[in-house]
Amino acid sequence: MANIREEIEKLKREKNAVILGHYYQRGEVQDMADFVGDSLALAQWAARTEADIIVMCGVHFMGETAKVLCPSKKVLVPDLAAGCSLADSCPAGRFEAFVKAHPGYTVVSYVNTSAAVKALTDVVVTSTNARQIVESFPQDEKIIFGPDRNLGSYINAVTGREMLLWDGACHVHEQFSVEKIAELKRQHPGALVLAHPECKAALLKLADVVGSTAALLKYAVRHPEETYIVATEAGILHEMRKQCPQTTFIPAPPADNASACNECSYMRLNTLEKLRDCLRDETPEVTVDPAIAARAVRPIERMLEISAKLGL
Ligand code: 13P
Ligand code: SF4
């Protein structure tokens, strides 16, 4: 392992590459990243890096977003099969038909979408900025929100809007069991439930804090004296435990005890070996059709501009 780490460091320096890692990556992959963050922070880093190569240790749509923002850079994802069930729940052709069927609607898309879906979008959002970006539109603005129905209904609930929702979901966040979390709360009286807004409404109702991975981490860092039940992908526990070594974090259990379904199988496809190989061979590379990229860049940049104004 020590050797692989040294090889990665050496290749990174030789090739002027930057390694960006999402909080859901394997712990050892997060530890190799120059920057670890949530979806918004990864896009912000990609937009401002001066490296020649961006290695996106995350899933395919994150690599696509980096490529759209930096078309002249080489963008690598250690395993191109690292997809996303939420992005897959919104095929571009069907989404286009949905948008066309609702003329006059502003299209707000979660970053967990293909570049082709972003090309049909007015503004992209992440879980960190979705609420504020939606609130930046007049209360009576007609909005289509896709593809996550849970995040969309959460924003509808907290903003009093009636956005039209695409019926998509993340297979990891949807499966958390309300009953099991309620049982954990009984076993650990006083423990706070941290939940990602991709979870179902019934779970969000019993959560003490709802937010993006970065927001949940920030809350724990500010209140290290609490005990937490964490209802999001279990990879976040790595950074939480690093930043708050004295705090007790309990991963929300999977609905089915036999499976590790609080882990995203796509995120975990990236390993240290694949990271080393992709830096060495400069493949697999993420490519985006230039015509799609030309349309997808506008809503992503719009998100980055609004986020900068909001100080996010
Ligand atoms: P954030 O990184 O915005 O918290 O989103 C979580 C996620 O599901 C990424 O795939
Ligand atoms: Fe997609 Fe869910 Fe995995 Fe995030 S955790 S990459 S939303 S499947």
GROMACS .gro file of C-alpha atoms and ligand atoms in nm:
model
  330
    1MET     CA    1   0.000   0.000   0.000
    2ALA     CA    2   0.280   0.241   0.092
    3ASN     CA    3   0.426   0.180  -0.253
    4ILE     CA    4   0.103   0.255  -0.432
    5ARG     CA    5   0.068   0.579  -0.239
    6GLU     CA    6   0.420   0.683  -0.334
    7GLU     CA    7   0.358   0.593  -0.698
    8ILE     CA    8   0.041   0.802  -0.700
    9GLU     CA    9   0.220   1.102  -0.546
   10LYS     CA   10   0.505   1.073  -0.797
   11LEU     CA   11   0.276   1.040  -1.100
   12LYS     CA   12   0.067   1.330  -0.979
   13ARG     CA   13   0.372   1.559  -0.954
   14GLU     CA   14   0.519   1.447  -1.288
   15LYS     CA   15   0.192   1.500  -1.472
   16ASN     CA   16   0.075   1.816  -1.294
   17ALA     CA   17  -0.244   1.638  -1.195
   18VAL     CA   18  -0.490   1.715  -0.918
   19ILE     CA   19  -0.690   1.447  -0.738
   20LEU     CA   20  -1.040   1.546  -0.631
   21GLY     CA   21  -1.235   1.307  -0.408
   22HIS     CA   22  -1.597   1.285  -0.296
   23TYR     CA   23  -1.685   1.208   0.067
   24TYR     CA   24  -1.839   0.877  -0.043
   25GLN     CA   25  -1.512   0.738  -0.177
   26ARG     CA   26  -1.327   0.461   0.006
   27GLY     CA   27  -1.130   0.607   0.297
   28GLU     CA   28  -0.792   0.521   0.143
   29VAL     CA   29  -0.890   0.698  -0.180
   30GLN     CA   30  -1.012   1.008   0.011
   31ASP     CA   31  -0.674   1.012   0.186
   32MET     CA   32  -0.492   1.043  -0.148
   33ALA     CA   33  -0.702   1.335  -0.270
   34ASP     CA   34  -0.570   1.692  -0.281
   35PHE     CA   35  -0.921   1.799  -0.202
   36VAL     CA   36  -1.217   1.607  -0.057
   37GLY     CA   37  -1.560   1.763  -0.076
   38ASP     CA   38  -1.926   1.741  -0.171
   39SER     CA   39  -2.060   1.771  -0.525
   40LEU     CA   40  -2.063   2.152  -0.520
   41ALA     CA   41  -1.711   2.185  -0.383
   42LEU     CA   42  -1.576   1.936  -0.639
   43ALA     CA   43  -1.725   2.140  -0.924
   44GLN     CA   44  -1.586   2.461  -0.772
   45TRP     CA   45  -1.239   2.306  -0.744
   46ALA     CA   46  -1.249   2.171  -1.097
   47ALA     CA   47  -1.345   2.516  -1.226
   48ARG     CA   48  -1.043   2.685  -1.069
   49THR     CA   49  -0.764   2.429  -1.084
   50GLU     CA   50  -0.452   2.502  -1.286
   51ALA     CA   51  -0.357   2.136  -1.312
   52ASP     CA   52  -0.336   1.977  -1.658
   53ILE     CA   53  -0.512   1.660  -1.549
   54ILE     CA   54  -0.810   1.631  -1.314
   55VAL     CA   55  -0.856   1.289  -1.158
   56MET     CA   56  -1.214   1.283  -1.033
   57CYS     CA   57  -1.244   1.020  -0.762
   58GLY     CA   58  -1.620   1.016  -0.768
   59VAL     CA   59  -1.878   0.902  -1.020
   60HIS     CA   60  -1.916   0.965  -1.392
   61PHE     CA   61  -2.145   1.271  -1.374
   62MET     CA   62  -1.886   1.443  -1.152
   63GLY     CA   63  -1.620   1.377  -1.416
   64GLU     CA   64  -1.854   1.509  -1.686
   65THR     CA   65  -1.919   1.827  -1.488
   66ALA     CA   66  -1.543   1.884  -1.455
   67LYS     CA   67  -1.493   1.819  -1.828
   68VAL     CA   68  -1.773   2.059  -1.925
   69LEU     CA   69  -1.616   2.328  -1.706
   70CYS     CA   70  -1.260   2.257  -1.828
   71PRO     CA   71  -1.285   2.131  -2.186
   72SER     CA   72  -0.911   2.171  -2.254
   73LYS     CA   73  -0.808   1.956  -1.955
   74LYS     CA   74  -0.785   1.582  -1.941
   75VAL     CA   75  -1.043   1.449  -1.693
   76LEU     CA   76  -0.997   1.095  -1.563
   77VAL     CA   77  -1.225   0.880  -1.345
   78PRO     CA   78  -1.043   0.571  -1.210
   79ASP     CA   79  -1.334   0.345  -1.307
   80LEU     CA   80  -1.568   0.472  -1.578
   81ALA     CA   81  -1.831   0.221  -1.467
   82ALA     CA   82  -1.881   0.438  -1.157
   83GLY     CA   83  -2.229   0.553  -1.251
   84CYS     CA   84  -2.521   0.678  -1.041
   85SER     CA   85  -2.866   0.523  -1.003
   86LEU     CA   86  -3.017   0.869  -0.960
   87ALA     CA   87  -2.862   1.005  -1.281
   88ASP     CA   88  -2.970   0.683  -1.457
   89SER     CA   89  -3.329   0.738  -1.342
   90CYS     CA   90  -3.345   1.038  -1.575
   91PRO     CA   91  -3.262   0.947  -1.936
   92ALA     CA   92  -3.213   1.260  -2.151
   93GLY     CA   93  -3.471   1.160  -2.415
   94ARG     CA   94  -3.752   1.114  -2.162
   95PHE     CA   95  -3.653   1.427  -1.972
   96GLU     CA   96  -3.659   1.630  -2.295
   97ALA     CA   97  -4.014   1.508  -2.368
   98PHE     CA   98  -4.118   1.604  -2.011
   99VAL     CA   99  -3.967   1.953  -2.049
  100LYS     CA  100  -4.132   2.000  -2.391
  101ALA     CA  101  -4.467   1.896  -2.245
  102HIS     CA  102  -4.442   2.184  -1.995
  103PRO     CA  103  -4.364   2.502  -2.186
  104GLY     CA  104  -4.300   2.811  -1.973
  105TYR     CA  105  -4.136   2.614  -1.692
  106THR     CA  106  -3.787   2.689  -1.560
  107VAL     CA  107  -3.582   2.369  -1.547
  108VAL     CA  108  -3.379   2.312  -1.231
  109SER     CA  109  -3.166   1.996  -1.234
  110TYR     CA  110  -2.972   1.831  -0.958
  111VAL     CA  111  -2.604   1.787  -1.041
  112ASN     CA  112  -2.659   1.408  -1.033
  113THR     CA  113  -2.754   1.406  -1.401
  114SER     CA  114  -2.582   1.336  -1.731
  115ALA     CA  115  -2.436   1.625  -1.930
  116ALA     CA  116  -2.717   1.564  -2.182
  117VAL     CA  117  -2.979   1.636  -1.912
  118LYS     CA  118  -2.784   1.942  -1.796
  119ALA     CA  119  -2.797   2.065  -2.157
  120LEU     CA  120  -3.180   2.076  -2.120
  121THR     CA  121  -3.157   2.268  -1.794
  122ASP     CA  122  -3.174   2.637  -1.693
  123VAL     CA  123  -2.981   2.603  -1.369
  124VAL     CA  124  -2.802   2.315  -1.201
  125VAL     CA  125  -2.814   2.273  -0.822
  126THR     CA  126  -2.651   2.050  -0.563
  127SER     CA  127  -2.783   1.953  -0.222
  128THR     CA  128  -2.579   2.239  -0.072
  129ASN     CA  129  -2.741   2.517  -0.275
  130ALA     CA  130  -3.071   2.373  -0.406
  131ARG     CA  131  -3.293   2.549  -0.154
  132GLN     CA  132  -3.131   2.891  -0.198
  133ILE     CA  133  -3.123   2.867  -0.577
  134VAL     CA  134  -3.491   2.771  -0.591
  135GLU     CA  135  -3.568   3.056  -0.351
  136SER     CA  136  -3.384   3.298  -0.580
  137PHE     CA  137  -3.675   3.258  -0.826
  138PRO     CA  138  -4.006   3.444  -0.769
  139GLN     CA  139  -4.250   3.246  -0.550
  140ASP     CA  140  -4.486   3.195  -0.845
  141GLU     CA  141  -4.214   3.080  -1.092
  142LYS     CA  142  -4.320   2.758  -1.262
  143ILE     CA  143  -4.038   2.512  -1.201
  144ILE     CA  144  -3.955   2.160  -1.314
  145PHE     CA  145  -3.719   1.992  -1.066
  146GLY     CA  146  -3.535   1.674  -1.158
  147PRO     CA  147  -3.441   1.405  -1.107
  148ASP     CA  148  -3.456   1.342  -0.729
  149ARG     CA  149  -3.817   1.330  -0.605
  150ASN     CA  150  -3.705   1.323  -0.239
  151LEU     CA  151  -3.486   1.633  -0.260
  152GLY     CA  152  -3.757   1.798  -0.473
  153SER     CA  153  -4.036   1.728  -0.223
  154TYR     CA  154  -3.813   1.840   0.063
  155ILE     CA  155  -3.753   2.174  -0.111
  156ASN     CA  156  -4.123   2.205  -0.191
  157ALA     CA  157  -4.199   2.148   0.178
  158VAL     CA  158  -3.948   2.399   0.315
  159THR     CA  159  -4.011   2.671   0.055
  160GLY     CA  160  -4.388   2.632   0.010
  161ARG     CA  161  -4.337   2.582  -0.365
  162GLU     CA  162  -4.513   2.338  -0.592
  163MET     CA  163  -4.234   2.243  -0.829
  164LEU     CA  164  -4.314   1.968  -1.076
  165LEU     CA  165  -4.096   1.673  -0.980
  166TRP     CA  166  -3.924   1.410  -1.191
  167ASP     CA  167  -3.978   1.067  -1.036
  168GLY     CA  168  -3.618   0.960  -0.973
  169ALA     CA  169  -3.424   0.852  -0.665
  170CYS     CA  170  -3.090   0.727  -0.533
  171HIS     CA  171  -3.093   0.358  -0.445
  172VAL     CA  172  -2.868   0.416  -0.140
  173HIS     CA  173  -3.063   0.698   0.025
  174GLU     CA  174  -3.407   0.555  -0.054
  175GLN     CA  175  -3.346   0.231   0.131
  176PHE     CA  176  -3.278   0.366   0.481
  177SER     CA  177  -3.539   0.231   0.716
  178VAL     CA  178  -3.737   0.473   0.932
  179GLU     CA  179  -3.817   0.192   1.177
  180LYS     CA  180  -3.452   0.098   1.223
  181ILE     CA  181  -3.347   0.458   1.275
  182ALA     CA  182  -3.630   0.510   1.525
  183GLU     CA  183  -3.508   0.195   1.705
  184LEU     CA  184  -3.149   0.329   1.706
  185LYS     CA  185  -3.280   0.653   1.855
  186ARG     CA  186  -3.440   0.452   2.134
  187GLN     CA  187  -3.112   0.267   2.196
  188HIS     CA  188  -2.914   0.594   2.199
  189PRO     CA  189  -3.137   0.849   2.369
  190GLY     CA  190  -3.029   1.201   2.280
  191ALA     CA  191  -2.846   1.098   1.961
  192LEU     CA  192  -2.911   1.335   1.673
  193VAL     CA  193  -3.009   1.207   1.329
  194LEU     CA  194  -2.815   1.363   1.042
  195ALA     CA  195  -2.987   1.297   0.708
  196HIS     CA  196  -2.916   1.376   0.345
  197PRO     CA  197  -3.217   1.524   0.159
  198GLU     CA  198  -3.205   1.238  -0.092
  199CYS     CA  199  -3.367   1.027   0.186
  200LYS     CA  200  -3.744   0.972   0.189
  201ALA     CA  201  -3.975   1.231   0.347
  202ALA     CA  202  -4.070   1.004   0.639
  203LEU     CA  203  -3.705   0.975   0.739
  204LEU     CA  204  -3.637   1.346   0.692
  205LYS     CA  205  -3.928   1.413   0.930
  206LEU     CA  206  -3.746   1.239   1.214
  207ALA     CA  207  -3.407   1.391   1.128
  208ASP     CA  208  -3.256   1.661   1.350
  209VAL     CA  209  -3.038   1.802   1.072
  210VAL     CA  210  -3.105   1.772   0.698
  211GLY     CA  211  -2.828   1.874   0.463
  212SER     CA  212  -2.567   1.791   0.202
  213THR     CA  213  -2.267   1.581   0.300
  214ALA     CA  214  -2.068   1.901   0.358
  215ALA     CA  215  -2.347   2.052   0.570
  216LEU     CA  216  -2.381   1.737   0.786
  217LEU     CA  217  -2.004   1.728   0.839
  218LYS     CA  218  -1.998   2.097   0.928
  219TYR     CA  219  -2.274   2.049   1.184
  220ALA     CA  220  -2.087   1.762   1.352
  221VAL     CA  221  -1.761   1.962   1.359
  222ARG     CA  222  -1.943   2.251   1.528
  223HIS     CA  223  -2.112   2.024   1.783
  224PRO     CA  224  -1.862   1.745   1.855
  225GLU     CA  225  -2.014   1.676   2.198
  226GLU     CA  226  -2.326   1.513   2.044
  227THR     CA  227  -2.377   1.151   1.931
  228TYR     CA  228  -2.490   1.112   1.572
  229ILE     CA  229  -2.689   0.863   1.368
  230VAL     CA  230  -2.579   0.929   1.012
  231ALA     CA  231  -2.832   0.866   0.733
  232THR     CA  232  -2.627   0.904   0.420
  233GLU     CA  233  -2.368   0.698   0.237
  234ALA     CA  234  -2.129   0.550   0.493
  235GLY     CA  235  -1.815   0.697   0.326
  236ILE     CA  236  -1.879   1.031   0.497
  237LEU     CA  237  -1.797   0.867   0.832
  238HIS     CA  238  -1.429   0.862   0.732
  239GLU     CA  239  -1.401   1.243   0.727
  240MET     CA  240  -1.639   1.282   1.023
  241ARG     CA  241  -1.424   1.055   1.241
  242LYS     CA  242  -1.107   1.226   1.120
  243GLN     CA  243  -1.235   1.572   1.207
  244CYS     CA  244  -1.417   1.468   1.527
  245PRO     CA  245  -1.218   1.175   1.672
  246GLN     CA  246  -1.396   1.191   2.011
  247THR     CA  247  -1.748   1.192   1.867
  248THR     CA  248  -1.964   0.880   1.831
  249PHE     CA  249  -2.101   0.838   1.480
  250ILE     CA  250  -2.345   0.553   1.417
  251PRO     CA  251  -2.409   0.471   1.052
  252ALA     CA  252  -2.779   0.437   0.976
  253PRO     CA  253  -2.828   0.065   0.918
  254PRO     CA  254  -2.926  -0.073   0.581
  255ALA     CA  255  -3.287  -0.187   0.550
  256ASP     CA  256  -3.164  -0.536   0.475
  257ASN     CA  257  -2.897  -0.651   0.722
  258ALA     CA  258  -2.748  -0.895   0.474
  259SER     CA  259  -2.633  -0.623   0.236
  260ALA     CA  260  -2.405  -0.323   0.266
  261CYS     CA  261  -2.662  -0.103   0.098
  262ASN     CA  262  -2.568   0.207   0.298
  263GLU     CA  263  -2.263   0.205   0.068
  264CYS     CA  264  -2.280   0.324  -0.291
  265SER     CA  265  -2.148   0.039  -0.504
  266TYR     CA  266  -2.061   0.285  -0.781
  267MET     CA  267  -1.855   0.513  -0.557
  268ARG     CA  268  -1.666   0.212  -0.424
  269LEU     CA  269  -1.553   0.100  -0.770
  270ASN     CA  270  -1.264   0.347  -0.744
  271THR     CA  271  -0.969   0.186  -0.565
  272LEU     CA  272  -0.610   0.294  -0.496
  273GLU     CA  273  -0.486   0.054  -0.766
  274LYS     CA  274  -0.724   0.198  -1.026
  275LEU     CA  275  -0.626   0.551  -0.920
  276ARG     CA  276  -0.258   0.467  -0.973
  277ASP     CA  277  -0.328   0.298  -1.307
  278CYS     CA  278  -0.540   0.582  -1.439
  279LEU     CA  279  -0.271   0.839  -1.354
  280ARG     CA  280  -0.004   0.621  -1.512
  281ASP     CA  281  -0.198   0.539  -1.831
  282GLU     CA  282  -0.404   0.861  -1.847
  283THR     CA  283  -0.714   0.655  -1.906
  284PRO     CA  284  -1.011   0.608  -1.869
  285GLU     CA  285  -1.083   0.958  -1.982
  286VAL     CA  286  -1.421   1.131  -1.954
  287THR     CA  287  -1.540   1.282  -2.280
  288VAL     CA  288  -1.847   1.495  -2.348
  289ASP     CA  289  -1.989   1.563  -2.693
  290PRO     CA  290  -1.883   1.926  -2.762
  291ALA     CA  291  -2.236   2.022  -2.877
  292ILE     CA  292  -2.381   1.894  -2.548
  293ALA     CA  293  -2.100   2.051  -2.346
  294ALA     CA  294  -2.165   2.389  -2.512
  295ARG     CA  295  -2.524   2.381  -2.377
  296ALA     CA  296  -2.447   2.214  -2.044
  297VAL     CA  297  -2.185   2.467  -1.940
  298ARG     CA  298  -2.431   2.756  -1.905
  299PRO     CA  299  -2.653   2.607  -1.628
  300ILE     CA  300  -2.346   2.479  -1.439
  301GLU     CA  301  -2.175   2.819  -1.452
  302ARG     CA  302  -2.501   2.981  -1.347
  303MET     CA  303  -2.501   2.758  -1.037
  304LEU     CA  304  -2.141   2.851  -0.960
  305GLU     CA  305  -2.215   3.224  -1.001
  306ILE     CA  306  -2.522   3.212  -0.773
  307SER     CA  307  -2.331   3.003  -0.517
  308ALA     CA  308  -2.044   3.254  -0.516
  309LYS     CA  309  -2.292   3.539  -0.457
  310LEU     CA  310  -2.450   3.341  -0.172
  311GLY     CA  311  -2.105   3.274  -0.024
  312LEU     CA  312  -2.145   2.897  -0.064
  31313P     P1  313  -2.358   1.590  -0.206
  31313P     O1  314  -2.217   1.565  -0.240
  31313P     O2  315  -2.407   1.716  -0.272
  31313P     O3  316  -2.388   1.588  -0.062
  31313P     O4  317  -2.445   1.475  -0.276
  31313P     C1  318  -2.439   1.347  -0.237
  31313P     C2  319  -2.445   1.250  -0.348
  31313P     O5  320  -2.530   1.168  -0.357
  31313P     C3  321  -2.341   1.250  -0.446
  31313P     O6  322  -2.362   1.147  -0.532
  314SF4    FE1  323  -2.567   0.833  -0.716
  314SF4    FE2  324  -2.672   0.766  -0.483
  314SF4    FE3  325  -2.429   0.678  -0.545
  314SF4    FE4  326  -2.469   0.940  -0.492
  314SF4     S1  327  -2.492   0.772  -0.350
  314SF4     S2  328  -2.352   0.853  -0.663
  314SF4     S3  329  -2.676   0.970  -0.573
  314SF4     S4  330  -2.620   0.627  -0.651
   0.00000   0.00000   0.00000
